[in-house]
Amino acid sequence: MADHVTAYRVCPFCEATCGLAVEVEGGSIVSVRGDKKDPFSHGYICPKAYALKELYEDPARLRRPVRRTATGWEEMSWDEAYREVSARLLEIRKRYGDGAVGIYTGNPMAHDFALLYADVLGRAVPGRTVFNSTAIDHLPKIIATSLMFGGPWPATQPVADIDRTWHLLIVGANPVVSHGSLMTMPDAPGRLKSVINRGGKIVVVDPRRTETAKIASEHYFIRPAADAAFLLALVHTLFDEGLIKLGAAAGMVNGLEEIEAVGREFAPERVADHCGISAPAIRRIAREFAGAESAACYGRLGTCVQEFGLLATWGVDLLNVLTGNLDRPGGVMFTNAAASMAILSKGKPYEFGRWKSRVSGQPEAGGMVPCSTMAEEILTPGKGQVHAMILLMTNTLRSAANSAELEKAFSRLDFLVALDFYINETTRYAHIILPTPSPAEQPHYEFGLYNTAVRSIAKWSSSVVPAPNDSPSGWQILLRLSRELMGMSEKSDRELDDEMFAQRAAGMVRRSNWKGLTVEEVVNKCAGAWGPERTIDMLLRIGAFGDGFDRRPDGLTLAKVKAFPHGLDLGPLEPRLREVLNTRSGMIELLPKAMSNDVPRLQAAISESSHGMRLIGRRQLRSHNSALHNLPALMKGRERCTLQVSPDDAGRLRLRNGEAARVTSRVGSIVAPVEVTEDMMPGVVSLPHGWGHDVEGSALTTAKAHPGVNINFVTDNRAYDRASGTAIVFGTPVTVEPASNGLNGTVAENASSPRDE
Ligand SMILES: Nc1nc2c(c(=O)[nH]1)N[C@H]1C(S)=C(S)[C@@H](COP(=O)(O)OP(=O)(O)OC[C@H]3O[C@@H](n4cnc5c(=O)[nH]c(N)nc54)[C@H](O)[C@@H]3O)O[C@H]1N2
Ligand SMILES: Nc1nc2c(c(=O)[nH]1)N[C@H]1C(S)=C(S)[C@@H](COP(=O)(O)OP(=O)(O)OC[C@H]3O[C@@H](n4cnc5c(=O)[nH]c(N)nc54)[C@H](O)[C@@H]3O)O[C@H]1N2
Ligand code: SF4
Ligand SMILES: [Mo]
């Protein structure tokens, strides 16, 4: 057919960047397939890829800005929307001063060019009120790897070389379902199986026998938050049994003796009970890791959003360094990204905790305060109190800890504006919603994710179908709003973008190795396009594989990348330690202060070891956080928002499969259907997040028909990893009992509805 086209792009949902071939006929998406010619994913996709089509077609998706009125939502023009949003925000700032407007950025921003404009918006909204979404995700990873290797993150974050390793130790991650995180790799299940098929070994340490554990060589249950003790016990064993070997890091580490002293306190025999793993098993795990031809330890959410997130995350890389696995094939290595984010940031050695949040004194990181402080910063009067919020693609009232408290806070804001395309549990509180087109309608380059990929990759994602003419992209919306908020109405968006670009170019030229390169040359040679494409072009040209602005004519430019619609594979991970190490001392810091200061807290926790019931999360193949629950293809089958309980606990607590259980924590109580399974460690229960859709005012009918319950009604916004400010959403202390009223009334208890002024 004449109007039949195939568009190539990557799937925009998780971090795996699977290549898609999307067939379009007569302006409609007719199919979404895996792109067999994608050199990274070779045709692999998961069921979520199809959401690209369903999200595009979803009638509930907003196509125009809307404002909330006493009688319901009302469409408005873009001009009106910009005017009203900037007028309200400026008025609030004028009335209350700097810090009255807060910003919070959600997960889908990582896959959107708008993220390249978040810093401009931050500048347009002065104050210490940018709330850090990494503080419910990977903040410990940023802090730990930046303190050890100097930052800027993610340039100095080691990535497991999964395709060549002989031994993979996975602590608190479930890549078979999550498809990998801060480790971009399409077809995680296939890559993991290859480790085993080539004779290698995978060991999983997780309180749940996960889908990853089921294909691994070994799995150990571990008590929630015992990872730091477990990893330090591995370190203890390395010293105790003479297994330390620094490899590429030899002569480049500070603090080896001090680490030995720290490790001494964590003998496997001493921490075994606390971890729930026997001392001989801990010693064997250490020996096998150290003895493997190559080995990589990989930790993710389970080592981050827990009581000892910073220490556990640090322990992961400590193990890699002390066994000679840093910077060697099959170990952990630093990705050489074609468009490196490192060059965009300041390049100074990393610091954090330079100031504290206003109300509860949580440490700043990256100029942001932890997201769990949002409610208190909104509800606590005083100078710097937040009166308005800008939400960028987040369903915060389902993703942040203690949703009920935050809901109270959001409902009291003078003004809430959301960059979002759904009226859901969170945005129903917005005064104005600014919708962006769906991912299918926009081009993209995964500038963030390719920085932590297991190979060097470059790929341009083309838009599949055009966005309506009058529908601006997220980056255009942020640029325009920033301009209004900075009082630059006499300028055009293009002019502000030119200014920003010149500033970025100046920073990059300073740090680039290309001889004779000037800002002027960069600006002139990137003169055609503007917006994010111009920044991506600059990053590619200035980068390791770039053309150096004509200095290496066969190098990359954005135009060249676009000429390879399936993507370009630029090779495996390469040793780069000397090139990337960026600490003040020029050495790998094995024992940064933030960690040594926190060790006594860990020791105290081991001595006090209490074995009450703990609640952890669970990711599911057909969900992506809360965002895809209105898409019918992904909501088929049995209800999946169940409370998984071990047979032991079920017996002890009189819980029966399919019946209702009440889960209660310091902050709230929810009721969920029980699923008894051998997969759970006794003493631990698990519930997925991103559910709880049955609320008044949400426009998502499919999601409402399969509501599930919101786990974040029981996670605690006052529970932090003290060392990093990261929210503890795994390992929440709870009581679990049969629910006397069954599943009825699950929702009503915690529900509330938007307040109309
Ligand atoms: N208990 C518990 N809580 C958790 C977690 C957990 O494991 N357990 N995980 C945490 C983690 S790691 C994360 S990343 C967060 C995720 O939590 P959030 O960052 O809040 O992400 P989502 O729940 O996916 O919500 C995304 C929002 O963006 C909108 N959206 C989606 N795509 C687009 C788009 O392309 N354009 C626009 N304009 N809007 C879009 C959706 O409508 C939705 O409102 O949750 C965290 N919270
Ligand atoms: N299908 C799907 N894929 C996703 C997402 C999704 O929602 N759905 N979300 C994406 C996002 S935003 C992220 S950040 C990544 C996260 O990627 P992962 O970290 O791989 O995801 P999780 O499944 O949350 O894995 C965390 C694991 O830690 C375990 N755990 C909990 N507490 C502890 C503990 O104290 N110690 C140890 N050792 N383990 C513990 C849990 O049982 C779980 O298996 O996934 C991404 N991919
Ligand atoms: S694993 Fe699934 S959701 Fe993730 S990028 Fe691939 S197709 Fe998309
Ligand atoms: Mo995440």
PDB file of N, CA and C in Angstrom, residues 227-299:
ATOM      1  N   ASP A 227      21.479  -6.431  53.445  1.00  0.00           N
ATOM      2  CA  ASP A 227      22.483  -6.522  52.370  1.00  0.00           C
ATOM      3  C   ASP A 227      23.824  -5.911  52.719  1.00  0.00           C
ATOM      4  N   ALA A 228      23.796  -4.771  53.405  1.00  0.00           N
ATOM      5  CA  ALA A 228      25.068  -4.121  53.724  1.00  0.00           C
ATOM      6  C   ALA A 228      25.893  -5.056  54.598  1.00  0.00           C
ATOM      7  N   ALA A 229      25.242  -5.677  55.584  1.00  0.00           N
ATOM      8  CA  ALA A 229      25.948  -6.615  56.463  1.00  0.00           C
ATOM      9  C   ALA A 229      26.446  -7.808  55.655  1.00  0.00           C
ATOM     10  N   PHE A 230      25.611  -8.314  54.774  1.00  0.00           N
ATOM     11  CA  PHE A 230      25.993  -9.454  53.932  1.00  0.00           C
ATOM     12  C   PHE A 230      27.208  -9.109  53.053  1.00  0.00           C
ATOM     13  N   LEU A 231      27.151  -7.954  52.411  1.00  0.00           N
ATOM     14  CA  LEU A 231      28.245  -7.583  51.500  1.00  0.00           C
ATOM     15  C   LEU A 231      29.537  -7.326  52.278  1.00  0.00           C
ATOM     16  N   LEU A 232      29.415  -6.732  53.471  1.00  0.00           N
ATOM     17  CA  LEU A 232      30.623  -6.523  54.284  1.00  0.00           C
ATOM     18  C   LEU A 232      31.152  -7.854  54.817  1.00  0.00           C
ATOM     19  N   ALA A 233      30.273  -8.826  54.983  1.00  0.00           N
ATOM     20  CA  ALA A 233      30.739 -10.163  55.374  1.00  0.00           C
ATOM     21  C   ALA A 233      31.508 -10.813  54.217  1.00  0.00           C
ATOM     22  N   LEU A 234      31.096 -10.527  53.007  1.00  0.00           N
ATOM     23  CA  LEU A 234      31.871 -11.014  51.851  1.00  0.00           C
ATOM     24  C   LEU A 234      33.249 -10.355  51.865  1.00  0.00           C
ATOM     25  N   VAL A 235      33.265  -9.040  52.131  1.00  0.00           N
ATOM     26  CA  VAL A 235      34.534  -8.309  52.192  1.00  0.00           C
ATOM     27  C   VAL A 235      35.412  -8.890  53.304  1.00  0.00           C
ATOM     28  N   HIS A 236      34.795  -9.167  54.445  1.00  0.00           N
ATOM     29  CA  HIS A 236      35.520  -9.786  55.564  1.00  0.00           C
ATOM     30  C   HIS A 236      36.194 -11.074  55.094  1.00  0.00           C
ATOM     31  N   THR A 237      35.439 -11.901  54.406  1.00  0.00           N
ATOM     32  CA  THR A 237      35.955 -13.196  53.949  1.00  0.00           C
ATOM     33  C   THR A 237      37.127 -13.005  52.983  1.00  0.00           C
ATOM     34  N   LEU A 238      37.019 -12.017  52.113  1.00  0.00           N
ATOM     35  CA  LEU A 238      38.112 -11.768  51.157  1.00  0.00           C
ATOM     36  C   LEU A 238      39.410 -11.493  51.908  1.00  0.00           C
ATOM     37  N   PHE A 239      39.340 -10.650  52.935  1.00  0.00           N
ATOM     38  CA  PHE A 239      40.551 -10.354  53.718  1.00  0.00           C
ATOM     39  C   PHE A 239      40.971 -11.577  54.528  1.00  0.00           C
ATOM     40  N   ASP A 240      39.998 -12.183  55.170  1.00  0.00           N
ATOM     41  CA  ASP A 240      40.254 -13.304  56.065  1.00  0.00           C
ATOM     42  C   ASP A 240      40.926 -14.461  55.326  1.00  0.00           C
ATOM     43  N   GLU A 241      40.528 -14.677  54.092  1.00  0.00           N
ATOM     44  CA  GLU A 241      41.018 -15.846  53.372  1.00  0.00           C
ATOM     45  C   GLU A 241      42.037 -15.479  52.289  1.00  0.00           C
ATOM     46  N   GLY A 242      42.550 -14.268  52.380  1.00  0.00           N
ATOM     47  CA  GLY A 242      43.613 -13.867  51.453  1.00  0.00           C
ATOM     48  C   GLY A 242      43.169 -13.810  50.000  1.00  0.00           C
ATOM     49  N   LEU A 243      41.961 -13.335  49.770  1.00  0.00           N
ATOM     50  CA  LEU A 243      41.429 -13.348  48.404  1.00  0.00           C
ATOM     51  C   LEU A 243      41.412 -11.964  47.748  1.00  0.00           C
ATOM     52  N   ILE A 244      41.981 -10.971  48.438  1.00  0.00           N
ATOM     53  CA  ILE A 244      41.965  -9.617  47.870  1.00  0.00           C
ATOM     54  C   ILE A 244      42.885  -9.561  46.656  1.00  0.00           C
ATOM     55  N   LYS A 245      42.354  -8.931  45.597  1.00  0.00           N
ATOM     56  CA  LYS A 245      43.128  -8.807  44.365  1.00  0.00           C
ATOM     57  C   LYS A 245      42.587  -7.547  43.691  1.00  0.00           C
ATOM     58  N   LEU A 246      43.451  -6.589  43.402  1.00  0.00           N
ATOM     59  CA  LEU A 246      42.918  -5.314  42.926  1.00  0.00           C
ATOM     60  C   LEU A 246      42.869  -5.187  41.410  1.00  0.00           C
ATOM     61  N   GLY A 247      43.624  -5.967  40.706  1.00  0.00           N
ATOM     62  CA  GLY A 247      43.582  -5.908  39.242  1.00  0.00           C
ATOM     63  C   GLY A 247      43.853  -4.512  38.734  1.00  0.00           C
ATOM     64  N   ALA A 248      42.981  -4.026  37.873  1.00  0.00           N
ATOM     65  CA  ALA A 248      43.178  -2.718  37.246  1.00  0.00           C
ATOM     66  C   ALA A 248      43.243  -1.586  38.277  1.00  0.00           C
ATOM     67  N   ALA A 249      42.677  -1.827  39.463  1.00  0.00           N
ATOM     68  CA  ALA A 249      42.648  -0.780  40.482  1.00  0.00           C
ATOM     69  C   ALA A 249      43.924  -0.745  41.319  1.00  0.00           C
ATOM     70  N   ALA A 250      44.838  -1.666  41.076  1.00  0.00           N
ATOM     71  CA  ALA A 250      46.066  -1.725  41.886  1.00  0.00           C
ATOM     72  C   ALA A 250      46.793  -0.392  41.827  1.00  0.00           C
ATOM     73  N   GLY A 251      47.221   0.088  42.991  1.00  0.00           N
ATOM     74  CA  GLY A 251      47.924   1.368  43.058  1.00  0.00           C
ATOM     75  C   GLY A 251      46.998   2.554  42.906  1.00  0.00           C
ATOM     76  N   MET A 252      45.722   2.295  42.812  1.00  0.00           N
ATOM     77  CA  MET A 252      44.780   3.400  42.584  1.00  0.00           C
ATOM     78  C   MET A 252      43.696   3.457  43.638  1.00  0.00           C
ATOM     79  N   VAL A 253      43.930   2.835  44.812  1.00  0.00           N
ATOM     80  CA  VAL A 253      42.895   2.878  45.840  1.00  0.00           C
ATOM     81  C   VAL A 253      43.404   3.540  47.114  1.00  0.00           C
ATOM     82  N   ASN A 254      42.518   4.297  47.729  1.00  0.00           N
ATOM     83  CA  ASN A 254      42.748   4.850  49.068  1.00  0.00           C
ATOM     84  C   ASN A 254      41.875   4.084  50.044  1.00  0.00           C
ATOM     85  N   GLY A 255      42.429   3.744  51.216  1.00  0.00           N
ATOM     86  CA  GLY A 255      41.582   3.228  52.298  1.00  0.00           C
ATOM     87  C   GLY A 255      41.519   1.724  52.414  1.00  0.00           C
ATOM     88  N   LEU A 256      42.458   1.016  51.791  1.00  0.00           N
ATOM     89  CA  LEU A 256      42.397  -0.450  51.843  1.00  0.00           C
ATOM     90  C   LEU A 256      42.490  -0.970  53.281  1.00  0.00           C
ATOM     91  N   GLU A 257      43.447  -0.404  54.046  1.00  0.00           N
ATOM     92  CA  GLU A 257      43.600  -0.884  55.436  1.00  0.00           C
ATOM     93  C   GLU A 257      42.359  -0.585  56.268  1.00  0.00           C
ATOM     94  N   GLU A 258      41.808   0.608  56.034  1.00  0.00           N
ATOM     95  CA  GLU A 258      40.608   0.982  56.792  1.00  0.00           C
ATOM     96  C   GLU A 258      39.442   0.044  56.455  1.00  0.00           C
ATOM     97  N   ILE A 259      39.373  -0.345  55.199  1.00  0.00           N
ATOM     98  CA  ILE A 259      38.304  -1.274  54.807  1.00  0.00           C
ATOM     99  C   ILE A 259      38.500  -2.624  55.493  1.00  0.00           C
ATOM    100  N   GLU A 260      39.745  -3.037  55.588  1.00  0.00           N
ATOM    101  CA  GLU A 260      39.999  -4.309  56.265  1.00  0.00           C
ATOM    102  C   GLU A 260      39.499  -4.227  57.708  1.00  0.00           C
ATOM    103  N   ALA A 261      39.754  -3.065  58.324  1.00  0.00           N
ATOM    104  CA  ALA A 261      39.313  -2.883  59.717  1.00  0.00           C
ATOM    105  C   ALA A 261      37.787  -2.877  59.810  1.00  0.00           C
ATOM    106  N   VAL A 262      37.125  -2.226  58.873  1.00  0.00           N
ATOM    107  CA  VAL A 262      35.655  -2.232  58.883  1.00  0.00           C
ATOM    108  C   VAL A 262      35.161  -3.664  58.707  1.00  0.00           C
ATOM    109  N   GLY A 263      35.744  -4.347  57.741  1.00  0.00           N
ATOM    110  CA  GLY A 263      35.319  -5.717  57.445  1.00  0.00           C
ATOM    111  C   GLY A 263      35.464  -6.641  58.637  1.00  0.00           C
ATOM    112  N   ARG A 264      36.473  -6.395  59.442  1.00  0.00           N
ATOM    113  CA  ARG A 264      36.725  -7.252  60.609  1.00  0.00           C
ATOM    114  C   ARG A 264      35.483  -7.399  61.498  1.00  0.00           C
ATOM    115  N   GLU A 265      34.712  -6.317  61.563  1.00  0.00           N
ATOM    116  CA  GLU A 265      33.514  -6.329  62.430  1.00  0.00           C
ATOM    117  C   GLU A 265      32.358  -7.146  61.850  1.00  0.00           C
ATOM    118  N   PHE A 266      32.504  -7.586  60.616  1.00  0.00           N
ATOM    119  CA  PHE A 266      31.363  -8.224  59.952  1.00  0.00           C
ATOM    120  C   PHE A 266      31.678  -9.668  59.563  1.00  0.00           C
ATOM    121  N   ALA A 267      32.194 -10.422  60.492  1.00  0.00           N
ATOM    122  CA  ALA A 267      32.469 -11.833  60.218  1.00  0.00           C
ATOM    123  C   ALA A 267      31.165 -12.523  59.827  1.00  0.00           C
ATOM    124  N   PRO A 268      31.216 -13.384  58.821  1.00  0.00           N
ATOM    125  CA  PRO A 268      29.998 -14.091  58.407  1.00  0.00           C
ATOM    126  C   PRO A 268      29.312 -14.760  59.597  1.00  0.00           C
ATOM    127  N   GLU A 269      30.110 -15.324  60.486  1.00  0.00           N
ATOM    128  CA  GLU A 269      29.557 -16.023  61.654  1.00  0.00           C
ATOM    129  C   GLU A 269      28.747 -15.056  62.534  1.00  0.00           C
ATOM    130  N   ARG A 270      29.108 -13.776  62.492  1.00  0.00           N
ATOM    131  CA  ARG A 270      28.432 -12.797  63.327  1.00  0.00           C
ATOM    132  C   ARG A 270      27.145 -12.266  62.685  1.00  0.00           C
ATOM    133  N   VAL A 271      27.128 -12.171  61.348  1.00  0.00           N
ATOM    134  CA  VAL A 271      25.968 -11.533  60.702  1.00  0.00           C
ATOM    135  C   VAL A 271      24.990 -12.537  60.083  1.00  0.00           C
ATOM    136  N   ALA A 272      25.375 -13.839  60.124  1.00  0.00           N
ATOM    137  CA  ALA A 272      24.557 -14.852  59.442  1.00  0.00           C
ATOM    138  C   ALA A 272      23.081 -14.785  59.864  1.00  0.00           C
ATOM    139  N   ASP A 273      22.826 -14.758  61.151  1.00  0.00           N
ATOM    140  CA  ASP A 273      21.448 -14.731  61.643  1.00  0.00           C
ATOM    141  C   ASP A 273      20.707 -13.499  61.159  1.00  0.00           C
ATOM    142  N   HIS A 274      21.401 -12.371  61.238  1.00  0.00           N
ATOM    143  CA  HIS A 274      20.807 -11.112  60.820  1.00  0.00           C
ATOM    144  C   HIS A 274      20.404 -11.172  59.340  1.00  0.00           C
ATOM    145  N   CYS A 275      21.245 -11.814  58.524  1.00  0.00           N
ATOM    146  CA  CYS A 275      20.978 -11.881  57.082  1.00  0.00           C
ATOM    147  C   CYS A 275      19.994 -12.994  56.728  1.00  0.00           C
ATOM    148  N   GLY A 276      20.003 -14.047  57.537  1.00  0.00           N
ATOM    149  CA  GLY A 276      19.213 -15.217  57.153  1.00  0.00           C
ATOM    150  C   GLY A 276      19.974 -16.097  56.164  1.00  0.00           C
ATOM    151  N   ILE A 277      21.281 -15.897  56.059  1.00  0.00           N
ATOM    152  CA  ILE A 277      22.126 -16.732  55.187  1.00  0.00           C
ATOM    153  C   ILE A 277      23.229 -17.306  56.070  1.00  0.00           C
ATOM    154  N   SER A 278      23.492 -18.595  55.963  1.00  0.00           N
ATOM    155  CA  SER A 278      24.451 -19.224  56.872  1.00  0.00           C
ATOM    156  C   SER A 278      25.871 -18.724  56.608  1.00  0.00           C
ATOM    157  N   ALA A 279      26.704 -18.787  57.638  1.00  0.00           N
ATOM    158  CA  ALA A 279      28.083 -18.322  57.495  1.00  0.00           C
ATOM    159  C   ALA A 279      28.845 -19.126  56.431  1.00  0.00           C
ATOM    160  N   PRO A 280      28.745 -20.463  56.410  1.00  0.00           N
ATOM    161  CA  PRO A 280      29.450 -21.195  55.347  1.00  0.00           C
ATOM    162  C   PRO A 280      28.987 -20.762  53.951  1.00  0.00           C
ATOM    163  N   ALA A 281      27.689 -20.476  53.811  1.00  0.00           N
ATOM    164  CA  ALA A 281      27.190 -20.037  52.496  1.00  0.00           C
ATOM    165  C   ALA A 281      27.794 -18.682  52.140  1.00  0.00           C
ATOM    166  N   ILE A 282      27.861 -17.778  53.112  1.00  0.00           N
ATOM    167  CA  ILE A 282      28.437 -16.451  52.831  1.00  0.00           C
ATOM    168  C   ILE A 282      29.898 -16.620  52.407  1.00  0.00           C
ATOM    169  N   ARG A 283      30.622 -17.453  53.125  1.00  0.00           N
ATOM    170  CA  ARG A 283      32.045 -17.654  52.777  1.00  0.00           C
ATOM    171  C   ARG A 283      32.170 -18.270  51.386  1.00  0.00           C
ATOM    172  N   ARG A 284      31.301 -19.207  51.076  1.00  0.00           N
ATOM    173  CA  ARG A 284      31.393 -19.847  49.757  1.00  0.00           C
ATOM    174  C   ARG A 284      31.055 -18.836  48.645  1.00  0.00           C
ATOM    175  N   ILE A 285      30.046 -17.990  48.889  1.00  0.00           N
ATOM    176  CA  ILE A 285      29.682 -16.980  47.872  1.00  0.00           C
ATOM    177  C   ILE A 285      30.895 -16.071  47.617  1.00  0.00           C
ATOM    178  N   ALA A 286      31.582 -15.696  48.689  1.00  0.00           N
ATOM    179  CA  ALA A 286      32.755 -14.815  48.548  1.00  0.00           C
ATOM    180  C   ALA A 286      33.864 -15.527  47.775  1.00  0.00           C
ATOM    181  N   ARG A 287      34.157 -16.767  48.132  1.00  0.00           N
ATOM    182  CA  ARG A 287      35.243 -17.519  47.470  1.00  0.00           C
ATOM    183  C   ARG A 287      34.960 -17.707  45.992  1.00  0.00           C
ATOM    184  N   GLU A 288      33.718 -18.064  45.699  1.00  0.00           N
ATOM    185  CA  GLU A 288      33.396 -18.330  44.285  1.00  0.00           C
ATOM    186  C   GLU A 288      33.432 -17.048  43.470  1.00  0.00           C
ATOM    187  N   PHE A 289      32.998 -15.968  44.079  1.00  0.00           N
ATOM    188  CA  PHE A 289      33.038 -14.678  43.378  1.00  0.00           C
ATOM    189  C   PHE A 289      34.492 -14.294  43.100  1.00  0.00           C
ATOM    190  N   ALA A 290      35.329 -14.432  44.147  1.00  0.00           N
ATOM    191  CA  ALA A 290      36.734 -14.041  43.997  1.00  0.00           C
ATOM    192  C   ALA A 290      37.477 -14.986  43.053  1.00  0.00           C
ATOM    193  N   GLY A 291      37.046 -16.229  43.012  1.00  0.00           N
ATOM    194  CA  GLY A 291      37.772 -17.218  42.222  1.00  0.00           C
ATOM    195  C   GLY A 291      37.341 -17.297  40.764  1.00  0.00           C
ATOM    196  N   ALA A 292      36.252 -16.650  40.434  1.00  0.00           N
ATOM    197  CA  ALA A 292      35.748 -16.769  39.052  1.00  0.00           C
ATOM    198  C   ALA A 292      36.702 -16.089  38.084  1.00  0.00           C
ATOM    199  N   GLU A 293      36.695 -16.571  36.856  1.00  0.00           N
ATOM    200  CA  GLU A 293      37.562 -15.977  35.827  1.00  0.00           C
ATOM    201  C   GLU A 293      37.258 -14.483  35.688  1.00  0.00           C
ATOM    202  N   SER A 294      35.984 -14.158  35.755  1.00  0.00           N
ATOM    203  CA  SER A 294      35.570 -12.760  35.890  1.00  0.00           C
ATOM    204  C   SER A 294      34.245 -12.784  36.630  1.00  0.00           C
ATOM    205  N   ALA A 295      33.960 -11.720  37.338  1.00  0.00           N
ATOM    206  CA  ALA A 295      32.717 -11.694  38.121  1.00  0.00           C
ATOM    207  C   ALA A 295      32.215 -10.266  38.227  1.00  0.00           C
ATOM    208  N   ALA A 296      30.892 -10.141  38.344  1.00  0.00           N
ATOM    209  CA  ALA A 296      30.284  -8.820  38.491  1.00  0.00           C
ATOM    210  C   ALA A 296      29.199  -8.906  39.540  1.00  0.00           C
ATOM    211  N   CYS A 297      29.205  -7.966  40.478  1.00  0.00           N
ATOM    212  CA  CYS A 297      28.106  -7.876  41.433  1.00  0.00           C
ATOM    213  C   CYS A 297      27.217  -6.725  40.974  1.00  0.00           C
ATOM    214  N   TYR A 298      25.929  -6.993  40.901  1.00  0.00           N
ATOM    215  CA  TYR A 298      24.963  -5.999  40.439  1.00  0.00           C
ATOM    216  C   TYR A 298      23.872  -5.853  41.496  1.00  0.00           C
ATOM    217  N   GLY A 299      23.670  -4.644  41.951  1.00  0.00           N
ATOM    218  CA  GLY A 299      22.598  -4.391  42.908  1.00  0.00           C
ATOM    219  C   GLY A 299      21.697  -3.313  42.362  1.00  0.00           C
TER     220      GLY A 299
END
